[in-house]
mmCIF file of N, CA, C and O in Angstrom:
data_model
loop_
_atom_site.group_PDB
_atom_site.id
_atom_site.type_symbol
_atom_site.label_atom_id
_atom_site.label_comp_id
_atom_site.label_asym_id
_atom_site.label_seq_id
_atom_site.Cartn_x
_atom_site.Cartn_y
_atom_site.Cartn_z
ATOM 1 N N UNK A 1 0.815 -1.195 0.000
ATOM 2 C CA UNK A 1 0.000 0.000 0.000
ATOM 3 C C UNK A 1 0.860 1.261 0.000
ATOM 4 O O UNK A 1 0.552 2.052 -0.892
ATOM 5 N N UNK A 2 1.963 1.668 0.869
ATOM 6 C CA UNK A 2 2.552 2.240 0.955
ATOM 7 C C UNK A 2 3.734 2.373 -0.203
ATOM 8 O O UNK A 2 4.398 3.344 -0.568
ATOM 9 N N UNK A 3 3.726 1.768 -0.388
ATOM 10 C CA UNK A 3 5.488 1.746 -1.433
ATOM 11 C C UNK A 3 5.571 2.552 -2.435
ATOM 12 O O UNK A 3 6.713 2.996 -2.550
ATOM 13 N N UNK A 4 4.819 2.942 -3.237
ATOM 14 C CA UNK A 4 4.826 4.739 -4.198
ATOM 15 C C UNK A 4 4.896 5.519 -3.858
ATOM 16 O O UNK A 4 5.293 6.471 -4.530
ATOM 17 N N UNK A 5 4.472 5.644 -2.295
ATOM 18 C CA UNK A 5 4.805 7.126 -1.553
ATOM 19 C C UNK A 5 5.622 7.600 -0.234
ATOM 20 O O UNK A 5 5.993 6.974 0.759
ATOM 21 N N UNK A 6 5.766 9.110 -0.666
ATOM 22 C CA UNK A 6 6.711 9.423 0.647
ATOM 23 C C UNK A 6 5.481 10.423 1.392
ATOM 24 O O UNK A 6 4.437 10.825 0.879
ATOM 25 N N UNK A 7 6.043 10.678 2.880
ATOM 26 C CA UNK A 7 5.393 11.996 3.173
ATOM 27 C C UNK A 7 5.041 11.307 4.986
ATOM 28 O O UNK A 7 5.585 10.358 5.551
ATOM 29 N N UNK A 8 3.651 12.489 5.623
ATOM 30 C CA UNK A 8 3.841 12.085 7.025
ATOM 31 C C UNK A 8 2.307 11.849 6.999
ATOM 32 O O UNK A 8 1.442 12.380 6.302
ATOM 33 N N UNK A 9 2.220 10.886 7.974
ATOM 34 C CA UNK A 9 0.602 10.741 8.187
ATOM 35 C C UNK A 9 -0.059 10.512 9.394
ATOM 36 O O UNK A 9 0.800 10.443 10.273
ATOM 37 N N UNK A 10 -0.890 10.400 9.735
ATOM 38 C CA UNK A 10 -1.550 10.259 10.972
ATOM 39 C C UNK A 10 -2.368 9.186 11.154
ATOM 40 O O UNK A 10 -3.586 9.344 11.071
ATOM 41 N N UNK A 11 -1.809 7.930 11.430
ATOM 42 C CA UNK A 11 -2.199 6.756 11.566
ATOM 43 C C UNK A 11 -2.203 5.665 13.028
ATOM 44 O O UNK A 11 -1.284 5.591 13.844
ATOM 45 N N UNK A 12 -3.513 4.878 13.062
ATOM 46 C CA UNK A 12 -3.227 4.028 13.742
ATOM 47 C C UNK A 12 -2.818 2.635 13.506
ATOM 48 O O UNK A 12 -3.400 1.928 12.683
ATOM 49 N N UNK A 13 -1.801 2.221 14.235
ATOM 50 C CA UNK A 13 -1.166 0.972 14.493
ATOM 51 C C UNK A 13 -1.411 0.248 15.155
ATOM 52 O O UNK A 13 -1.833 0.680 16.228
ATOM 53 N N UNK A 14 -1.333 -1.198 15.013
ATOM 54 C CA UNK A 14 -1.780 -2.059 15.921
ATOM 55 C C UNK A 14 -0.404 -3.285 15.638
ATOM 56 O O UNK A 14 -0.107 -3.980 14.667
ATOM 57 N N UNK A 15 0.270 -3.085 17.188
ATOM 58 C CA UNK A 15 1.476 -4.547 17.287
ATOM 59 C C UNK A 15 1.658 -5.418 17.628
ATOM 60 O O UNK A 15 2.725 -5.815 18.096
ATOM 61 N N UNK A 16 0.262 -6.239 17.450
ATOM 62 C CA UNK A 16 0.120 -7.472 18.400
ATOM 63 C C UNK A 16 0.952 -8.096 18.010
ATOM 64 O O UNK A 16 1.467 -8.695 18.953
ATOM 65 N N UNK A 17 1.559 -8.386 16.808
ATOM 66 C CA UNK A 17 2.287 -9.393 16.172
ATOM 67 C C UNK A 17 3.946 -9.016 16.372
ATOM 68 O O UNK A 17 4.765 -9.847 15.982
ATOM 69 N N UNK A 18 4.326 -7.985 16.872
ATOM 70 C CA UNK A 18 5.541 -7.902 17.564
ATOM 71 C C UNK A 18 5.874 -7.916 18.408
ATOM 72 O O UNK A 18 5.220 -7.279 19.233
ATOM 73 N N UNK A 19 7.239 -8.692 18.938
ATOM 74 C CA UNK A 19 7.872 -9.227 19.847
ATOM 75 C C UNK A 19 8.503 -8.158 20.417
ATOM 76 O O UNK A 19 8.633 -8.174 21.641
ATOM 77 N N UNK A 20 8.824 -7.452 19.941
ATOM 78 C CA UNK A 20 10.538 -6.749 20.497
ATOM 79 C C UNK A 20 10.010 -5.557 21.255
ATOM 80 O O UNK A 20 8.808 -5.375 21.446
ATOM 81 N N UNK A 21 11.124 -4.624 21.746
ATOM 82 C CA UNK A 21 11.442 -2.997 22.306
ATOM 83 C C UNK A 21 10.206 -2.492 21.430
ATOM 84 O O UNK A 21 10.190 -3.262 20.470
ATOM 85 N N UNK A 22 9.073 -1.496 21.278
ATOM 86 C CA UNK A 22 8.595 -0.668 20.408
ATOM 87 C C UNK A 22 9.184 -0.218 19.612
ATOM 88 O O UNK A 22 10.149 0.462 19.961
ATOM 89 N N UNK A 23 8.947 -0.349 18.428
ATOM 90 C CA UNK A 23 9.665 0.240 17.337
ATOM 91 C C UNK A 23 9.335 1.821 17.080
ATOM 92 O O UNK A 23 10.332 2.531 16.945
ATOM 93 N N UNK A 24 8.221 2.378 17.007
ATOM 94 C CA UNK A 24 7.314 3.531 16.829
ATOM 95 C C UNK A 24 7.780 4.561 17.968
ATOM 96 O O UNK A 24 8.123 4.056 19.036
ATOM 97 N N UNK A 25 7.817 5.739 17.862
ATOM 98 C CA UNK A 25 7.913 6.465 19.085
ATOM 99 C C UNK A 25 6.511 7.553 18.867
ATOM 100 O O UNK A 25 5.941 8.003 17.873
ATOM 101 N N UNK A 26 6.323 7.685 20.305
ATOM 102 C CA UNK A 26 4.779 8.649 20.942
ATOM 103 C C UNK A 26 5.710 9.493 22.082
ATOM 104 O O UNK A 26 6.557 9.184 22.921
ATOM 105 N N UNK A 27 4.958 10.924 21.551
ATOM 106 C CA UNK A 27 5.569 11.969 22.298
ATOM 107 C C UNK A 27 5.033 12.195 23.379
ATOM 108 O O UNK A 27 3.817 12.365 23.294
ATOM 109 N N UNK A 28 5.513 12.273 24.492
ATOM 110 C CA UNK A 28 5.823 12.852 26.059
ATOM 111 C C UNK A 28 5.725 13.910 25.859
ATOM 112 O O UNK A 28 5.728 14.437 24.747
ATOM 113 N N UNK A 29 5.557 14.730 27.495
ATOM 114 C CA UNK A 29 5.218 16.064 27.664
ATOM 115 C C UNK A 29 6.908 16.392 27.354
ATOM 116 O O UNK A 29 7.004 17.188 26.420
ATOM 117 N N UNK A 30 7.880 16.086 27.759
ATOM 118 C CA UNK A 30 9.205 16.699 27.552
ATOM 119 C C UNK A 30 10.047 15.307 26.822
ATOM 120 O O UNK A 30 11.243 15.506 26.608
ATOM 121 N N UNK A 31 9.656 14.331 26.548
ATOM 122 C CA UNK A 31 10.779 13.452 25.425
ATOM 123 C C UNK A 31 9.902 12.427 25.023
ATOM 124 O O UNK A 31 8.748 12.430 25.452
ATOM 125 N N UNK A 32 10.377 11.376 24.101
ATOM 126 C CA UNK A 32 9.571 10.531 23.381
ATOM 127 C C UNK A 32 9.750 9.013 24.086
ATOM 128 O O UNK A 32 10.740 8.631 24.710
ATOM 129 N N UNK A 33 8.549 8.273 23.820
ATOM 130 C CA UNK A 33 9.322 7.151 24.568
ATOM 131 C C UNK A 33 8.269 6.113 23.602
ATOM 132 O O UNK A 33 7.222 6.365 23.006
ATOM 133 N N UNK A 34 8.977 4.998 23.735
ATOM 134 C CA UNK A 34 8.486 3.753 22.312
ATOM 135 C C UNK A 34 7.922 2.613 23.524
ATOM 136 O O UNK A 34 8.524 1.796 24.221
ATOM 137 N N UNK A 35 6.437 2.999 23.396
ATOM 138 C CA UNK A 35 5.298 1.717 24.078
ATOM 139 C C UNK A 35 5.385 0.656 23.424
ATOM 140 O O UNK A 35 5.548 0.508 22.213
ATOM 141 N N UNK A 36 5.206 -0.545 24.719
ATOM 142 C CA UNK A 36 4.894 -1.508 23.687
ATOM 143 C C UNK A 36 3.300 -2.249 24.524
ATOM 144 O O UNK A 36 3.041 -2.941 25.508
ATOM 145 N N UNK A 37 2.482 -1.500 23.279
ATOM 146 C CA UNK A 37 1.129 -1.596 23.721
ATOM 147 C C UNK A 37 0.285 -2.014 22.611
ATOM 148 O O UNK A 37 0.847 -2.213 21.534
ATOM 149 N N UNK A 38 -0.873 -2.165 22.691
ATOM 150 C CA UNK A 38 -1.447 -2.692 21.264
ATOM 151 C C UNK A 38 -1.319 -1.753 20.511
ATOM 152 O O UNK A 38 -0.220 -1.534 20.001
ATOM 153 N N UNK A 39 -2.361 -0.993 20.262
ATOM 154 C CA UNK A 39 -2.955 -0.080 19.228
ATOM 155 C C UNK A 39 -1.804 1.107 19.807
ATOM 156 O O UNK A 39 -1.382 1.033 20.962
ATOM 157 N N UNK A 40 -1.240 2.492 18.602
ATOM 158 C CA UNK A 40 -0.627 3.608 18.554
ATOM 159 C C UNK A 40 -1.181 4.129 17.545
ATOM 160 O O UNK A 40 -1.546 3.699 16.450
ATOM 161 N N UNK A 41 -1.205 5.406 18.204
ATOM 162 C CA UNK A 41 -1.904 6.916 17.202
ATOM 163 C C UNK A 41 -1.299 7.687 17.680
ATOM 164 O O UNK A 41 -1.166 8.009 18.861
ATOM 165 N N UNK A 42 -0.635 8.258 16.251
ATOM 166 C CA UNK A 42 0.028 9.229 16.076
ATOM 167 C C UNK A 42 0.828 10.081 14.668
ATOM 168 O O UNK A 42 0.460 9.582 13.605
ATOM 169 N N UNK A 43 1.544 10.914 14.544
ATOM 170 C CA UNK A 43 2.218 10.998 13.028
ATOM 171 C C UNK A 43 3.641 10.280 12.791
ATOM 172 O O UNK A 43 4.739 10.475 13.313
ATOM 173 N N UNK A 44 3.296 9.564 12.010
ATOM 174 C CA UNK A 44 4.671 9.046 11.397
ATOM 175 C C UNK A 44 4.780 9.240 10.535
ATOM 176 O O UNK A 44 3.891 9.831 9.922
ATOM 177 N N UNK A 45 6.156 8.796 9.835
ATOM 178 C CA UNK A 45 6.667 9.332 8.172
ATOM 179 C C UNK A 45 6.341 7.831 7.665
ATOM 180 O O UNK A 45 6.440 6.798 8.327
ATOM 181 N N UNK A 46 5.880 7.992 6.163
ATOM 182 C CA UNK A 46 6.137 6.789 5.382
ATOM 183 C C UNK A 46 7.330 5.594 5.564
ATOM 184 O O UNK A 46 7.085 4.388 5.592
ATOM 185 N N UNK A 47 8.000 5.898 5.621
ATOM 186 C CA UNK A 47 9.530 4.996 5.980
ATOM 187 C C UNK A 47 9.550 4.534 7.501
ATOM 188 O O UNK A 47 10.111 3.557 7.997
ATOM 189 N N UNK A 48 8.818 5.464 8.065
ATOM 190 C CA UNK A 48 8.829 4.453 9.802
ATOM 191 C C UNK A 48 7.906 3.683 9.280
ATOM 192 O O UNK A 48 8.344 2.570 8.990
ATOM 193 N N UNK A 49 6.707 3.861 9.031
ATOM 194 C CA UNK A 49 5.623 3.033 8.945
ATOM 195 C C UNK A 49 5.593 1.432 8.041
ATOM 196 O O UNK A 49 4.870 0.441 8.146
ATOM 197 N N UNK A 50 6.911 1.824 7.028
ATOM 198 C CA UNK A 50 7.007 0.962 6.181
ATOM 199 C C UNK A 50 8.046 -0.532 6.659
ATOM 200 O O UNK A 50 7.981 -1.730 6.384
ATOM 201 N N UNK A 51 9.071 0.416 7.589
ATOM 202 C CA UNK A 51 9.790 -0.436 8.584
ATOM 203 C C UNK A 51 9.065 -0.988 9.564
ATOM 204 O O UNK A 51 9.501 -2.025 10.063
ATOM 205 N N UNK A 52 7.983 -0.500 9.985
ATOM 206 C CA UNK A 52 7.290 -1.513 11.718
ATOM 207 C C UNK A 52 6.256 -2.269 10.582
ATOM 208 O O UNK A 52 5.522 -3.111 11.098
ATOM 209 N N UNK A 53 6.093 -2.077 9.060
ATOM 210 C CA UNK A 53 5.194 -3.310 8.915
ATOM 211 C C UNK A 53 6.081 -4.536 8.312
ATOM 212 O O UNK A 53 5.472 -5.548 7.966
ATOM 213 N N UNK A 54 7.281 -4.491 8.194
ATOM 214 C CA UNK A 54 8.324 -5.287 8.234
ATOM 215 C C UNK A 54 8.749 -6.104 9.198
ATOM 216 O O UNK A 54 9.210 -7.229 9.001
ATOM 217 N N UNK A 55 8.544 -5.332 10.736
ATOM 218 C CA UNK A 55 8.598 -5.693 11.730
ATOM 219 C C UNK A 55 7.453 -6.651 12.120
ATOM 220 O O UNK A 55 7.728 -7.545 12.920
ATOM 221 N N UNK A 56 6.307 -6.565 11.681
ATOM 222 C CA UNK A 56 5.341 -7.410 12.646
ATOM 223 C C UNK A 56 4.013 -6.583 12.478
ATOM 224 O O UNK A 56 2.906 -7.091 12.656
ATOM 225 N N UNK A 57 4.204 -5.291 12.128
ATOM 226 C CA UNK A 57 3.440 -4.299 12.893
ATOM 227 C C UNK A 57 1.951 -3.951 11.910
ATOM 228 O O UNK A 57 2.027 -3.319 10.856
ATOM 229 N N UNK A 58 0.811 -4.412 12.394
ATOM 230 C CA UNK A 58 0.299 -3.831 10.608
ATOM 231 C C UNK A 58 -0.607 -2.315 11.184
ATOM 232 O O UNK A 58 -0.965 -1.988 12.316
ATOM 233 N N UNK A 59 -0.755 -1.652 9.882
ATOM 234 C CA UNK A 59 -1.407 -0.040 9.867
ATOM 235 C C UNK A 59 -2.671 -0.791 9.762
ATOM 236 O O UNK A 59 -2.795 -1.764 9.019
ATOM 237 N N UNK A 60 -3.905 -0.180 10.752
ATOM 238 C CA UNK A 60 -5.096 0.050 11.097
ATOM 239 C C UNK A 60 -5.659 1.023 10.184
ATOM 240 O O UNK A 60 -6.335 0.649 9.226
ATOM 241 N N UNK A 61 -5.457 2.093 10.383
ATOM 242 C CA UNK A 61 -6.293 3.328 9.957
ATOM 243 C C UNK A 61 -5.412 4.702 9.300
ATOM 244 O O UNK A 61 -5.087 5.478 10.199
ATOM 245 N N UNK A 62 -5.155 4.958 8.490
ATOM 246 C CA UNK A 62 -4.354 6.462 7.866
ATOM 247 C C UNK A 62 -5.304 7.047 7.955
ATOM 248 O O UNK A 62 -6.200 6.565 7.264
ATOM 249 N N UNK A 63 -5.661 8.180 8.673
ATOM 250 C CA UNK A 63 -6.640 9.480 8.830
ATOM 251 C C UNK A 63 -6.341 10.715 7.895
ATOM 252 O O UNK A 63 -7.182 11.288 7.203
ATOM 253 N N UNK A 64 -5.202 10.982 7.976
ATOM 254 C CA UNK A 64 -4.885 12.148 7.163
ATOM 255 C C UNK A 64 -3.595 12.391 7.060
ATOM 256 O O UNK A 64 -2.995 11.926 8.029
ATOM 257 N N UNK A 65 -2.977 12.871 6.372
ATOM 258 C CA UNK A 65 -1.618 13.262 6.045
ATOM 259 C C UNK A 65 -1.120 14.082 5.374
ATOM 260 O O UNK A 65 -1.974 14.926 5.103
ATOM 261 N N UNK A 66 0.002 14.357 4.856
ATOM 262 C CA UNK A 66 0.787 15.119 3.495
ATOM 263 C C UNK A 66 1.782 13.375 2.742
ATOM 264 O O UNK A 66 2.818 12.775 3.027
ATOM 265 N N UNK A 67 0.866 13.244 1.910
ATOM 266 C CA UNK A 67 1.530 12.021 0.660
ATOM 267 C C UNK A 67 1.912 12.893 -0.554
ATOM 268 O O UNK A 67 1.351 13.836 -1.111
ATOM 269 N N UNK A 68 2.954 12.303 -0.741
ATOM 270 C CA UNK A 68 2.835 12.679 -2.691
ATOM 271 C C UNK A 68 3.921 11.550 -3.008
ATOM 272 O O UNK A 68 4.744 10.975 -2.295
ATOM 273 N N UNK A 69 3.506 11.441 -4.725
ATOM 274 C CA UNK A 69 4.581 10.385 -5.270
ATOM 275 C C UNK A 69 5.886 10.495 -5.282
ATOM 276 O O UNK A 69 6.461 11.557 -5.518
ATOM 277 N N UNK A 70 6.523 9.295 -5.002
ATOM 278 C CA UNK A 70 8.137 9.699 -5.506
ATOM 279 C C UNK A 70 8.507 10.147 -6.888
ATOM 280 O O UNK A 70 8.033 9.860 -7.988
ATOM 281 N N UNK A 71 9.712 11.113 -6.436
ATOM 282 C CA UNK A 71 9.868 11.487 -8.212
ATOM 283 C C UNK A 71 10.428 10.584 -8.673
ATOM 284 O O UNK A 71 10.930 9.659 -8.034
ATOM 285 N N UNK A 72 10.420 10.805 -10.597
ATOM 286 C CA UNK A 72 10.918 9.980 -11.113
ATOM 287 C C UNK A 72 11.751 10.448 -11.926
ATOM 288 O O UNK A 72 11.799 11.668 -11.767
ATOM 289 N N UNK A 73 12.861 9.892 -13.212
ATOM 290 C CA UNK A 73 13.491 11.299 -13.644
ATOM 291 C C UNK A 73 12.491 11.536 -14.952
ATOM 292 O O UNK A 73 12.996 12.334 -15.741
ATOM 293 N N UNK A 74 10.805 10.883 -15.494
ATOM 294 C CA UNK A 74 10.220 11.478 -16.037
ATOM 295 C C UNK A 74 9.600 12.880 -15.200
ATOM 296 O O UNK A 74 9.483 13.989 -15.720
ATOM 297 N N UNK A 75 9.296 12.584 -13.998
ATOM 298 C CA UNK A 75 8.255 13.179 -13.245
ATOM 299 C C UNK A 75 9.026 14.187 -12.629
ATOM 300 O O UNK A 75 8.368 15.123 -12.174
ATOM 301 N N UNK A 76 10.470 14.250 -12.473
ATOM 302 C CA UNK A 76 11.245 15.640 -12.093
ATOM 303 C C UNK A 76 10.946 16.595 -12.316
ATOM 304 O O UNK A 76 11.112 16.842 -13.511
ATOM 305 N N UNK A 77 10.410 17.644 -11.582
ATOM 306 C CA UNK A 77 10.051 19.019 -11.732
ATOM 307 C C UNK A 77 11.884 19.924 -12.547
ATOM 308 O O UNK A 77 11.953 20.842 -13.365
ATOM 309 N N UNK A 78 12.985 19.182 -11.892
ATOM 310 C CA UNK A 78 14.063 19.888 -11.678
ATOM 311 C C UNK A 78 14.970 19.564 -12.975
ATOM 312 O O UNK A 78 15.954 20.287 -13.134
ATOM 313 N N UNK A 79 14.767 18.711 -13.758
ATOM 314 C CA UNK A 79 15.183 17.657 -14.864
ATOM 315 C C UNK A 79 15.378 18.564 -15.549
ATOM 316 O O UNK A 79 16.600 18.695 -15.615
ATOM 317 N N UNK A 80 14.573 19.782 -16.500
ATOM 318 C CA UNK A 80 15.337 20.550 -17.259
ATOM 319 C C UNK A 80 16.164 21.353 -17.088
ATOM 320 O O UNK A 80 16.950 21.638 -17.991
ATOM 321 N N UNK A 81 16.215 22.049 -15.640
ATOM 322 C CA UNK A 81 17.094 22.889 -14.880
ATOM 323 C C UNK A 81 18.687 22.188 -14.818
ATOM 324 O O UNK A 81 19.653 22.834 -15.224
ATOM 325 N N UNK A 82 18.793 21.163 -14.410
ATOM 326 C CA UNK A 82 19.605 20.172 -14.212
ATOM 327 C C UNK A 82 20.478 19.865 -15.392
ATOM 328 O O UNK A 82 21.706 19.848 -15.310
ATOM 329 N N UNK A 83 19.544 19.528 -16.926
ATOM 330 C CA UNK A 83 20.102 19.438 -17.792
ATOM 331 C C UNK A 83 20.685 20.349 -18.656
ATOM 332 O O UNK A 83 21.434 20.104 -19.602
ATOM 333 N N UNK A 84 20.167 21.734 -18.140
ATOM 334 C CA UNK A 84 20.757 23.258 -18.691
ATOM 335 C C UNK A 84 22.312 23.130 -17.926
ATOM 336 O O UNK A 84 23.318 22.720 -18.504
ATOM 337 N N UNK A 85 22.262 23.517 -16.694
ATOM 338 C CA UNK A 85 23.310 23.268 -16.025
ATOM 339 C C UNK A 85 24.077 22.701 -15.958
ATOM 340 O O UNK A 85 25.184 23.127 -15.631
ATOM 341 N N UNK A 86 23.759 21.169 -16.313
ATOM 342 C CA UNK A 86 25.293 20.578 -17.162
ATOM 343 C C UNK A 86 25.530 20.730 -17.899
ATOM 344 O O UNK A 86 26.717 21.047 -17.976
ATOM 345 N N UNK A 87 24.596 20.683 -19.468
ATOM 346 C CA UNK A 87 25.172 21.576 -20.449
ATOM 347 C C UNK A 87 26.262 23.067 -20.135
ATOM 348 O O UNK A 87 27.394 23.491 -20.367
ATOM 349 N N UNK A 88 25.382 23.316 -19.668
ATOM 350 C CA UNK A 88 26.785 24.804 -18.760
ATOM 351 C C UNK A 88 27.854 24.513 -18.568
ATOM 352 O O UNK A 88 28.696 25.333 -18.933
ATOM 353 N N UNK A 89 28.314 23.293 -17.946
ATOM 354 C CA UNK A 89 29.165 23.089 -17.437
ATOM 355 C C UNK A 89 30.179 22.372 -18.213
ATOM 356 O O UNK A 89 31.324 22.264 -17.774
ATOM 357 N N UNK A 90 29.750 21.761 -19.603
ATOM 358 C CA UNK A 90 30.583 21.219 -20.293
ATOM 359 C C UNK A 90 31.008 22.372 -21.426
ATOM 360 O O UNK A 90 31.900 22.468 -22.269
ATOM 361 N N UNK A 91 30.420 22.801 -21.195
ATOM 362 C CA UNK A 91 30.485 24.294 -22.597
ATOM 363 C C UNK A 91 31.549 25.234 -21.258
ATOM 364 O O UNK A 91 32.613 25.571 -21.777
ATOM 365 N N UNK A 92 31.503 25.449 -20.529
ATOM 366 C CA UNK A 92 32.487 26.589 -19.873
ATOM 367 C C UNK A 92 32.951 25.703 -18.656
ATOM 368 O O UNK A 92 32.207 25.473 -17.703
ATOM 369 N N UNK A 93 33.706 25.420 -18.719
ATOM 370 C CA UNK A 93 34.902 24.075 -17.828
ATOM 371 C C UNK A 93 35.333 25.189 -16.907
ATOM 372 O O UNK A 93 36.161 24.974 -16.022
#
C-alpha cells in the first residue's frame, strides 16, 4: 500500500504481532518514549511506517496526512534545470 509514496501521516497501528522494544515512538510532555502496547496513534513518516510493517506491525487506519509520489526522472520538476546546467558546465569548464 505504501510503497509509491513518501510523506507524514496520521495513523493508527496495531502490534500485536511484535515481539521486540517498540519500534514507533509517541511523544511525552518533555521526550519521546516507544510503548509496547497494542494499538498507537500518532504521526509518522512513510519509511517508519514501512519499517514496523516489516517488523510485525500492521497499519489500522491512515486518517490524514501530506503524501505525494516519488519522483521519477520522467516526473522531475528539476530535470530541465539540471540538464541546462550541465550543459553549462561542459560548454564553460
Amino acid at each position: 500500500m505504501l510503497e509509491k509514496y513518501v510523506g507524514v501521516v496520521y495513523a493508527t497501528v496495531n502490534m500485536d504481532k511484535y515481539e521486540g522494544i517498540g519500534y514507533l515512538p509517541i511523544r511525552g510532555k518533555d521526550y519521546l518514549y516507544f510503548p509496547r502496547s497494542n494499538l498507537l496513534t500518532g504521526w509518522y513518516t512513510i519509511a517508519e511506517l514501512k519499517k514496523a510493517e516489516t517488523l510485525g506491525y500492521e497499519i489500522e487506519e491512515i486518517e490524514e496526512g501530506v503524501i505525494y509520489r516519488k519522483l521519477t526522472a520522467k516526473r522531475n520538476p528539476f530535470r530541465e534545470y539540471f540538464n541546462e546546467l550541465y550543459d553549462y558546465e561542459l560548454e564553460h569548464p
